[in-house]
mmCIF file of N, CA and C in Angstrom:
data_model
loop_
_atom_site.group_PDB
_atom_site.id
_atom_site.type_symbol
_atom_site.label_atom_id
_atom_site.label_comp_id
_atom_site.label_asym_id
_atom_site.label_seq_id
_atom_site.Cartn_x
_atom_site.Cartn_y
_atom_site.Cartn_z
ATOM 1 N N MET N 1 0.851 -1.183 0.000
ATOM 2 C CA MET N 1 0.000 0.000 0.000
ATOM 3 C C MET N 1 0.893 1.242 0.000
ATOM 4 N N ASP N 2 0.639 2.151 -0.923
ATOM 5 C CA ASP N 2 1.474 3.336 -0.935
ATOM 6 C C ASP N 2 0.888 4.451 -0.079
ATOM 7 N N GLY N 3 -0.367 4.449 0.203
ATOM 8 C CA GLY N 3 -0.968 5.390 1.133
ATOM 9 C C GLY N 3 -1.106 6.802 0.577
ATOM 10 N N GLY N 4 -0.434 7.112 -0.529
ATOM 11 C CA GLY N 4 -0.494 8.468 -1.073
ATOM 12 C C GLY N 4 -1.742 8.691 -1.901
ATOM 13 N N GLY N 5 -2.262 7.629 -2.485
ATOM 14 C CA GLY N 5 -3.474 7.756 -3.260
ATOM 15 C C GLY N 5 -3.244 8.303 -4.652
ATOM 16 N N GLY N 6 -2.029 8.669 -5.011
ATOM 17 C CA GLY N 6 -1.763 9.252 -6.322
ATOM 18 C C GLY N 6 -1.237 8.204 -7.276
ATOM 19 N N ALA N 7 -1.150 8.557 -8.519
ATOM 20 C CA ALA N 7 -0.633 7.639 -9.519
ATOM 21 C C ALA N 7 0.889 7.591 -9.428
ATOM 22 N N VAL N 8 1.424 6.458 -9.764
ATOM 23 C CA VAL N 8 2.864 6.254 -9.696
ATOM 24 C C VAL N 8 3.470 6.637 -11.051
ATOM 25 N N ASN N 9 4.645 7.229 -11.033
ATOM 26 C CA ASN N 9 5.420 7.599 -12.214
ATOM 27 C C ASN N 9 4.727 8.652 -13.090
ATOM 28 N N GLU N 10 3.967 9.531 -12.499
ATOM 29 C CA GLU N 10 3.370 10.633 -13.252
ATOM 30 C C GLU N 10 4.348 11.786 -13.258
ATOM 31 N N PRO N 11 4.588 12.396 -14.423
ATOM 32 C CA PRO N 11 5.478 13.553 -14.435
ATOM 33 C C PRO N 11 4.814 14.739 -13.749
ATOM 34 N N ALA N 12 5.621 15.607 -13.182
ATOM 35 C CA ALA N 12 5.088 16.801 -12.534
ATOM 36 C C ALA N 12 4.448 17.697 -13.597
ATOM 37 N N GLN N 13 3.432 18.453 -13.177
ATOM 38 C CA GLN N 13 2.744 19.322 -14.129
ATOM 39 C C GLN N 13 3.707 20.365 -14.667
ATOM 40 N N GLY N 14 3.655 20.591 -15.970
ATOM 41 C CA GLY N 14 4.518 21.581 -16.581
ATOM 42 C C GLY N 14 5.873 21.035 -16.979
ATOM 43 N N SER N 15 6.135 19.763 -16.718
ATOM 44 C CA SER N 15 7.441 19.207 -17.065
ATOM 45 C C SER N 15 7.321 18.205 -18.208
ATOM 46 N N ASP N 16 6.423 18.459 -19.129
ATOM 47 C CA ASP N 16 6.233 17.580 -20.276
ATOM 48 C C ASP N 16 7.475 17.657 -21.161
ATOM 49 N N PRO N 17 8.156 16.548 -21.398
ATOM 50 C CA PRO N 17 9.391 16.585 -22.178
ATOM 51 C C PRO N 17 9.148 16.785 -23.675
ATOM 52 N N ARG N 18 7.926 16.614 -24.132
ATOM 53 C CA ARG N 18 7.633 16.767 -25.560
ATOM 54 C C ARG N 18 7.610 18.241 -25.939
ATOM 55 N N PRO N 19 8.013 18.564 -27.178
ATOM 56 C CA PRO N 19 7.937 19.969 -27.608
ATOM 57 C C PRO N 19 6.486 20.400 -27.789
ATOM 58 N N ALA N 20 6.277 21.695 -27.787
ATOM 59 C CA ALA N 20 4.924 22.222 -27.975
ATOM 60 C C ALA N 20 4.426 21.838 -29.360
ATOM 61 N N PRO N 21 3.132 21.619 -29.532
ATOM 62 C CA PRO N 21 2.603 21.252 -30.851
ATOM 63 C C PRO N 21 2.822 22.378 -31.855
ATOM 64 N N VAL N 22 2.981 21.996 -33.097
ATOM 65 C CA VAL N 22 3.212 22.958 -34.172
ATOM 66 C C VAL N 22 1.885 23.515 -34.644
ATOM 67 N N LEU N 23 1.817 24.843 -34.786
ATOM 68 C CA LEU N 23 0.609 25.491 -35.278
ATOM 69 C C LEU N 23 0.534 25.306 -36.780
ATOM 70 N N ILE N 24 -0.555 24.735 -37.260
ATOM 71 C CA ILE N 24 -0.677 24.492 -38.697
ATOM 72 C C ILE N 24 -1.736 25.373 -39.343
ATOM 73 N N THR N 25 -2.430 26.172 -38.570
ATOM 74 C CA THR N 25 -3.455 27.045 -39.133
ATOM 75 C C THR N 25 -3.534 28.325 -38.322
ATOM 76 N N GLU N 26 -3.977 29.361 -38.950
ATOM 77 C CA GLU N 26 -4.210 30.623 -38.259
ATOM 78 C C GLU N 26 -5.701 30.937 -38.269
ATOM 79 N N ALA N 27 -6.497 29.902 -38.080
ATOM 80 C CA ALA N 27 -7.949 30.060 -38.126
ATOM 81 C C ALA N 27 -8.420 30.958 -36.988
ATOM 82 N N GLU N 28 -9.348 31.842 -37.304
ATOM 83 C CA GLU N 28 -9.936 32.725 -36.316
ATOM 84 C C GLU N 28 -11.097 32.008 -35.634
ATOM 85 N N PRO N 29 -11.584 32.554 -34.523
ATOM 86 C CA PRO N 29 -12.759 31.952 -33.897
ATOM 87 C C PRO N 29 -13.934 31.925 -34.878
ATOM 88 N N SER N 30 -14.850 31.028 -34.658
ATOM 89 C CA SER N 30 -15.986 30.885 -35.570
ATOM 90 C C SER N 30 -16.827 32.160 -35.588
ATOM 91 N N TYR N 31 -17.629 32.289 -36.627
ATOM 92 C CA TYR N 31 -18.486 33.462 -36.770
ATOM 93 C C TYR N 31 -19.443 33.593 -35.589
ATOM 94 N N GLU N 32 -19.960 32.476 -35.114
ATOM 95 C CA GLU N 32 -20.912 32.508 -34.001
ATOM 96 C C GLU N 32 -20.258 33.039 -32.734
ATOM 97 N N VAL N 33 -19.018 32.634 -32.485
ATOM 98 C CA VAL N 33 -18.294 33.103 -31.294
ATOM 99 C C VAL N 33 -18.013 34.601 -31.416
ATOM 100 N N GLN N 34 -17.589 35.041 -32.595
ATOM 101 C CA GLN N 34 -17.330 36.464 -32.810
ATOM 102 C C GLN N 34 -18.600 37.285 -32.647
ATOM 103 N N LEU N 35 -19.713 36.789 -33.202
ATOM 104 C CA LEU N 35 -20.980 37.509 -33.116
ATOM 105 C C LEU N 35 -21.451 37.623 -31.663
ATOM 106 N N ALA N 36 -21.295 36.554 -30.901
ATOM 107 C CA ALA N 36 -21.699 36.586 -29.491
ATOM 108 C C ALA N 36 -20.876 37.613 -28.716
ATOM 109 N N ALA N 37 -19.571 37.677 -28.981
ATOM 110 C CA ALA N 37 -18.719 38.645 -28.292
ATOM 111 C C ALA N 37 -19.088 40.069 -28.681
ATOM 112 N N ARG N 38 -19.418 40.291 -29.961
ATOM 113 C CA ARG N 38 -19.793 41.631 -30.418
ATOM 114 C C ARG N 38 -21.129 42.054 -29.822
ATOM 115 N N LYS N 39 -22.082 41.113 -29.725
ATOM 116 C CA LYS N 39 -23.379 41.428 -29.108
ATOM 117 C C LYS N 39 -23.205 41.803 -27.645
ATOM 118 N N LYS N 40 -22.321 41.081 -26.968
ATOM 119 C CA LYS N 40 -22.078 41.341 -25.545
ATOM 120 C C LYS N 40 -21.506 42.749 -25.355
ATOM 121 N N LYS N 41 -20.545 43.139 -26.197
ATOM 122 C CA LYS N 41 -19.971 44.485 -26.101
ATOM 123 C C LYS N 41 -21.044 45.547 -26.349
ATOM 124 N N TYR N 42 -21.892 45.322 -27.346
ATOM 125 C CA TYR N 42 -22.936 46.282 -27.683
ATOM 126 C C TYR N 42 -23.921 46.439 -26.522
ATOM 127 N N ILE N 43 -24.343 45.333 -25.954
ATOM 128 C CA ILE N 43 -25.309 45.386 -24.856
ATOM 129 C C ILE N 43 -24.719 46.094 -23.645
ATOM 130 N N ILE N 44 -23.451 45.816 -23.336
ATOM 131 C CA ILE N 44 -22.813 46.463 -22.188
ATOM 132 C C ILE N 44 -22.773 47.980 -22.386
ATOM 133 N N MET N 45 -22.414 48.416 -23.592
ATOM 134 C CA MET N 45 -22.337 49.860 -23.824
ATOM 135 C C MET N 45 -23.712 50.517 -23.796
ATOM 136 N N MET N 46 -24.715 49.836 -24.318
ATOM 137 C CA MET N 46 -26.049 50.424 -24.308
ATOM 138 C C MET N 46 -26.651 50.427 -22.905
ATOM 139 N N VAL N 47 -26.298 49.442 -22.099
ATOM 140 C CA VAL N 47 -26.773 49.427 -20.712
ATOM 141 C C VAL N 47 -26.125 50.563 -19.928
ATOM 142 N N CYS N 48 -24.910 50.955 -20.290
ATOM 143 C CA CYS N 48 -24.254 52.085 -19.626
ATOM 144 C C CYS N 48 -24.961 53.403 -19.940
ATOM 145 N N ARG N 49 -25.693 53.466 -21.019
ATOM 146 C CA ARG N 49 -26.387 54.695 -21.400
ATOM 147 C C ARG N 49 -27.595 54.958 -20.497
ATOM 148 N N ILE N 50 -28.256 53.902 -20.059
ATOM 149 C CA ILE N 50 -29.462 54.052 -19.234
ATOM 150 C C ILE N 50 -29.169 54.794 -17.931
ATOM 151 N N PRO N 51 -28.133 54.411 -17.158
ATOM 152 C CA PRO N 51 -27.851 55.184 -15.934
ATOM 153 C C PRO N 51 -27.488 56.638 -16.215
ATOM 154 N N CYS N 52 -26.831 56.900 -17.340
ATOM 155 C CA CYS N 52 -26.500 58.284 -17.678
ATOM 156 C C CYS N 52 -27.769 59.112 -17.871
ATOM 157 N N LEU N 53 -28.738 58.552 -18.575
ATOM 158 C CA LEU N 53 -29.988 59.281 -18.799
ATOM 159 C C LEU N 53 -30.774 59.447 -17.492
ATOM 160 N N ILE N 54 -30.776 58.425 -16.671
ATOM 161 C CA ILE N 54 -31.483 58.524 -15.378
ATOM 162 C C ILE N 54 -30.814 59.566 -14.483
ATOM 163 N N LEU N 55 -29.473 59.540 -14.443
ATOM 164 C CA LEU N 55 -28.756 60.522 -13.621
ATOM 165 C C LEU N 55 -28.947 61.942 -14.147
ATOM 166 N N ALA N 56 -29.054 62.088 -15.448
ATOM 167 C CA ALA N 56 -29.322 63.416 -16.009
ATOM 168 C C ALA N 56 -30.693 63.913 -15.556
ATOM 169 N N GLY N 57 -31.668 63.009 -15.526
ATOM 170 C CA GLY N 57 -33.003 63.398 -15.055
ATOM 171 C C GLY N 57 -33.025 63.698 -13.567
ATOM 172 N N LEU N 58 -32.252 62.965 -12.783
ATOM 173 C CA LEU N 58 -32.239 63.179 -11.337
ATOM 174 C C LEU N 58 -31.446 64.422 -10.926
ATOM 175 N N THR N 59 -30.517 64.839 -11.763
ATOM 176 C CA THR N 59 -29.674 65.989 -11.413
ATOM 177 C C THR N 59 -30.035 67.226 -12.233
ATOM 178 N N TYR N 60 -31.300 67.349 -12.666
ATOM 179 C CA TYR N 60 -31.679 68.497 -13.496
ATOM 180 C C TYR N 60 -31.568 69.823 -12.737
ATOM 181 N N HIS N 61 -31.550 69.778 -11.392
ATOM 182 C CA HIS N 61 -31.399 71.011 -10.603
ATOM 183 C C HIS N 61 -30.007 71.611 -10.789
ATOM 184 N N THR N 62 -29.010 70.743 -10.948
ATOM 185 C CA THR N 62 -27.638 71.191 -11.220
ATOM 186 C C THR N 62 -27.432 71.028 -12.716
ATOM 187 N N TRP N 63 -27.641 72.111 -13.460
ATOM 188 C CA TRP N 63 -27.694 72.038 -14.911
ATOM 189 C C TRP N 63 -26.416 71.507 -15.533
ATOM 190 N N TRP N 64 -25.261 71.888 -14.991
ATOM 191 C CA TRP N 64 -23.999 71.464 -15.601
ATOM 192 C C TRP N 64 -23.777 69.964 -15.413
ATOM 193 N N LEU N 65 -24.233 69.421 -14.288
ATOM 194 C CA LEU N 65 -24.085 67.982 -14.050
ATOM 195 C C LEU N 65 -25.041 67.190 -14.948
ATOM 196 N N ALA N 66 -26.277 67.664 -15.080
ATOM 197 C CA ALA N 66 -27.243 67.003 -15.962
ATOM 198 C C ALA N 66 -26.775 67.070 -17.407
ATOM 199 N N LEU N 67 -26.225 68.203 -17.814
ATOM 200 C CA LEU N 67 -25.708 68.350 -19.167
ATOM 201 C C LEU N 67 -24.518 67.412 -19.408
ATOM 202 N N THR N 68 -23.684 67.235 -18.403
ATOM 203 C CA THR N 68 -22.543 66.316 -18.521
ATOM 204 C C THR N 68 -23.018 64.887 -18.761
ATOM 205 N N PHE N 69 -24.016 64.463 -18.007
ATOM 206 C CA PHE N 69 -24.552 63.112 -18.209
ATOM 207 C C PHE N 69 -25.192 62.958 -19.585
ATOM 208 N N LEU N 70 -25.864 63.983 -20.051
ATOM 209 C CA LEU N 70 -26.461 63.924 -21.395
ATOM 210 C C LEU N 70 -25.393 63.869 -22.481
ATOM 211 N N VAL N 71 -24.343 64.668 -22.309
ATOM 212 C CA VAL N 71 -23.260 64.678 -23.304
ATOM 213 C C VAL N 71 -22.572 63.315 -23.351
ATOM 214 N N ILE N 72 -22.449 62.667 -22.210
ATOM 215 C CA ILE N 72 -21.843 61.327 -22.181
ATOM 216 C C ILE N 72 -22.760 60.315 -22.860
ATOM 217 N N SER N 73 -24.073 60.449 -22.667
ATOM 218 C CA SER N 73 -24.999 59.435 -23.179
ATOM 219 C C SER N 73 -25.286 59.568 -24.674
ATOM 220 N N VAL N 74 -25.092 60.735 -25.258
ATOM 221 C CA VAL N 74 -25.429 60.933 -26.671
ATOM 222 C C VAL N 74 -24.549 60.105 -27.616
ATOM 223 N N PRO N 75 -23.216 60.110 -27.492
ATOM 224 C CA PRO N 75 -22.414 59.344 -28.464
ATOM 225 C C PRO N 75 -22.328 57.846 -28.166
ATOM 226 N N LEU N 76 -22.862 57.392 -27.047
ATOM 227 C CA LEU N 76 -22.733 55.964 -26.715
ATOM 228 C C LEU N 76 -23.337 55.027 -27.760
ATOM 229 N N PRO N 77 -24.518 55.287 -28.326
ATOM 230 C CA PRO N 77 -25.034 54.364 -29.359
ATOM 231 C C PRO N 77 -24.128 54.300 -30.583
ATOM 232 N N TRP N 78 -23.599 55.439 -30.997
ATOM 233 C CA TRP N 78 -22.707 55.478 -32.161
ATOM 234 C C TRP N 78 -21.430 54.693 -31.882
ATOM 235 N N ILE N 79 -20.849 54.910 -30.705
ATOM 236 C CA ILE N 79 -19.632 54.188 -30.329
ATOM 237 C C ILE N 79 -19.917 52.696 -30.207
ATOM 238 N N ALA N 80 -21.066 52.338 -29.636
ATOM 239 C CA ALA N 80 -21.423 50.926 -29.471
ATOM 240 C C ALA N 80 -21.541 50.224 -30.818
ATOM 241 N N VAL N 81 -22.136 50.900 -31.806
ATOM 242 C CA VAL N 81 -22.274 50.308 -33.138
ATOM 243 C C VAL N 81 -20.902 50.138 -33.784
ATOM 244 N N LEU N 82 -20.049 51.147 -33.664
ATOM 245 C CA LEU N 82 -18.705 51.045 -34.242
ATOM 246 C C LEU N 82 -17.913 49.892 -33.632
ATOM 247 N N ILE N 83 -17.961 49.777 -32.330
ATOM 248 C CA ILE N 83 -17.209 48.713 -31.655
ATOM 249 C C ILE N 83 -17.813 47.352 -31.973
ATOM 250 N N ALA N 84 -19.135 47.260 -32.016
ATOM 251 C CA ALA N 84 -19.775 45.970 -32.293
ATOM 252 C C ALA N 84 -19.536 45.507 -33.725
ATOM 253 N N ASN N 85 -19.381 46.435 -34.665
ATOM 254 C CA ASN N 85 -19.158 46.056 -36.057
ATOM 255 C C ASN N 85 -17.692 45.818 -36.391
ATOM 256 N N ASP N 86 -16.805 46.133 -35.467
ATOM 257 C CA ASP N 86 -15.376 45.939 -35.698
ATOM 258 C C ASP N 86 -15.025 44.477 -35.501
ATOM 259 N N ARG N 87 -14.133 43.981 -36.346
ATOM 260 C CA ARG N 87 -13.718 42.589 -36.188
ATOM 261 C C ARG N 87 -12.785 42.480 -34.983
ATOM 262 N N PRO N 88 -12.678 41.311 -34.403
ATOM 263 C CA PRO N 88 -11.818 41.164 -33.233
ATOM 264 C C PRO N 88 -10.353 41.373 -33.605
ATOM 265 N N PRO N 89 -9.568 41.917 -32.694
ATOM 266 C CA PRO N 89 -8.153 42.137 -32.999
ATOM 267 C C PRO N 89 -7.409 40.819 -33.099
ATOM 268 N N ARG N 90 -6.344 40.835 -33.879
ATOM 269 C CA ARG N 90 -5.518 39.637 -33.979
ATOM 270 C C ARG N 90 -4.741 39.466 -32.684
ATOM 271 N N LYS N 91 -4.658 38.245 -32.242
ATOM 272 C CA LYS N 91 -3.948 37.963 -31.002
ATOM 273 C C LYS N 91 -2.470 37.752 -31.307
ATOM 274 N N THR N 92 -1.643 38.365 -30.498
ATOM 275 C CA THR N 92 -0.220 38.125 -30.650
ATOM 276 C C THR N 92 0.127 36.913 -29.813
ATOM 277 N N GLN N 93 0.626 35.917 -30.467
ATOM 278 C CA GLN N 93 0.940 34.674 -29.785
ATOM 279 C C GLN N 93 2.356 34.262 -30.142
ATOM 280 N N ASN N 94 3.009 33.687 -29.180
ATOM 281 C CA ASN N 94 4.301 33.096 -29.454
ATOM 282 C C ASN N 94 4.036 31.611 -29.665
ATOM 283 N N VAL N 95 3.854 31.233 -30.923
ATOM 284 C CA VAL N 95 3.473 29.865 -31.232
ATOM 285 C C VAL N 95 4.642 29.115 -31.837
ATOM 286 N N ASN N 96 4.575 27.820 -31.734
ATOM 287 C CA ASN N 96 5.598 26.952 -32.282
ATOM 288 C C ASN N 96 5.241 26.659 -33.737
ATOM 289 N N ARG N 97 5.935 27.270 -34.659
ATOM 290 C CA ARG N 97 5.678 27.067 -36.081
ATOM 291 C C ARG N 97 6.778 26.184 -36.662
ATOM 292 N N TYR N 98 6.431 25.423 -37.652
ATOM 293 C CA TYR N 98 7.402 24.568 -38.320
ATOM 294 C C TYR N 98 8.358 25.430 -39.131
ATOM 295 N N GLN N 99 9.639 25.214 -38.923
ATOM 296 C CA GLN N 99 10.653 25.930 -39.680
ATOM 297 C C GLN N 99 11.622 24.907 -40.256
ATOM 298 N N ALA N 100 11.654 24.833 -41.549
ATOM 299 C CA ALA N 100 12.562 23.896 -42.208
ATOM 300 C C ALA N 100 13.992 24.413 -42.065
ATOM 301 N N GLU N 101 14.914 23.493 -41.888
ATOM 302 C CA GLU N 101 16.311 23.885 -41.766
ATOM 303 C C GLU N 101 16.844 24.287 -43.133
ATOM 304 N N ALA N 102 17.658 25.338 -43.151
ATOM 305 C CA ALA N 102 18.274 25.771 -44.402
ATOM 306 C C ALA N 102 19.348 24.753 -44.789
ATOM 307 N N LYS N 103 19.336 24.359 -46.040
ATOM 308 C CA LYS N 103 20.300 23.365 -46.506
ATOM 309 C C LYS N 103 21.377 24.058 -47.328
ATOM 310 N N GLN N 104 22.601 23.638 -47.098
ATOM 311 C CA GLN N 104 23.723 24.203 -47.838
ATOM 312 C C GLN N 104 24.012 23.345 -49.049
ATOM 313 N N ILE N 105 24.435 23.999 -50.112
ATOM 314 C CA ILE N 105 24.811 23.242 -51.301
ATOM 315 C C ILE N 105 26.161 22.568 -51.061
ATOM 316 N N GLU N 106 27.133 23.357 -50.594
ATOM 317 C CA GLU N 106 28.453 22.820 -50.257
ATOM 318 C C GLU N 106 28.886 23.399 -48.931
ATOM 319 N N GLN N 107 29.658 22.644 -48.178
ATOM 320 C CA GLN N 107 30.081 23.107 -46.878
ATOM 321 C C GLN N 107 31.509 23.628 -46.857
ATOM 322 N N ARG N 108 32.286 23.456 -47.888
ATOM 323 C CA ARG N 108 33.691 23.877 -47.853
ATOM 324 C C ARG N 108 33.824 25.338 -48.320
ATOM 325 N N GLU N 109 34.908 25.962 -47.932
ATOM 326 C CA GLU N 109 35.219 27.309 -48.338
ATOM 327 C C GLU N 109 35.731 27.349 -49.758
ATOM 328 N N HIS N 110 35.438 28.389 -50.498
ATOM 329 C CA HIS N 110 35.895 28.540 -51.865
ATOM 330 C C HIS N 110 36.875 29.723 -51.945
ATOM 331 N N ARG N 111 37.874 29.543 -52.799
ATOM 332 C CA ARG N 111 38.858 30.603 -52.992
ATOM 333 C C ARG N 111 38.245 31.686 -53.863
ATOM 334 N N VAL N 112 38.378 32.950 -53.435
ATOM 335 C CA VAL N 112 37.817 34.080 -54.168
ATOM 336 C C VAL N 112 38.979 34.808 -54.840
ATOM 337 N N ILE N 113 38.877 35.043 -56.133
ATOM 338 C CA ILE N 113 39.931 35.717 -56.890
ATOM 339 C C ILE N 113 39.427 37.092 -57.274
ATOM 340 N N ASP N 114 40.116 38.127 -56.779
ATOM 341 C CA ASP N 114 39.772 39.494 -57.147
ATOM 342 C C ASP N 114 40.513 39.859 -58.401
ATOM 343 N N GLY N 115 39.871 40.442 -59.367
ATOM 344 C CA GLY N 115 40.519 40.699 -60.641
ATOM 345 C C GLY N 115 40.645 42.080 -60.908
#
């Protein structure tokens, strides 16, 4: 009985001796995943507009504060549409790509004659 309850001869996490897999495609996330992320951004920005309008109504006694909330809430739909219609940014990744070794035609040195 080993009493430890763990598996025997398991390598420690993160110590995999195999090299990282080679990236063979630069495929982007599916259209459905991109659309869901864009909808989420749009909804978040439009939900931020509601408190601005409510605060503008509640602070109408202080005209400059109510005007500030209105000025913030006016461009939000335009910004939300622009951000929602933008494609997702490319991710910078340090990936393991296949690189063929450069092959030499000849390995010996050649005599160069200047004329």
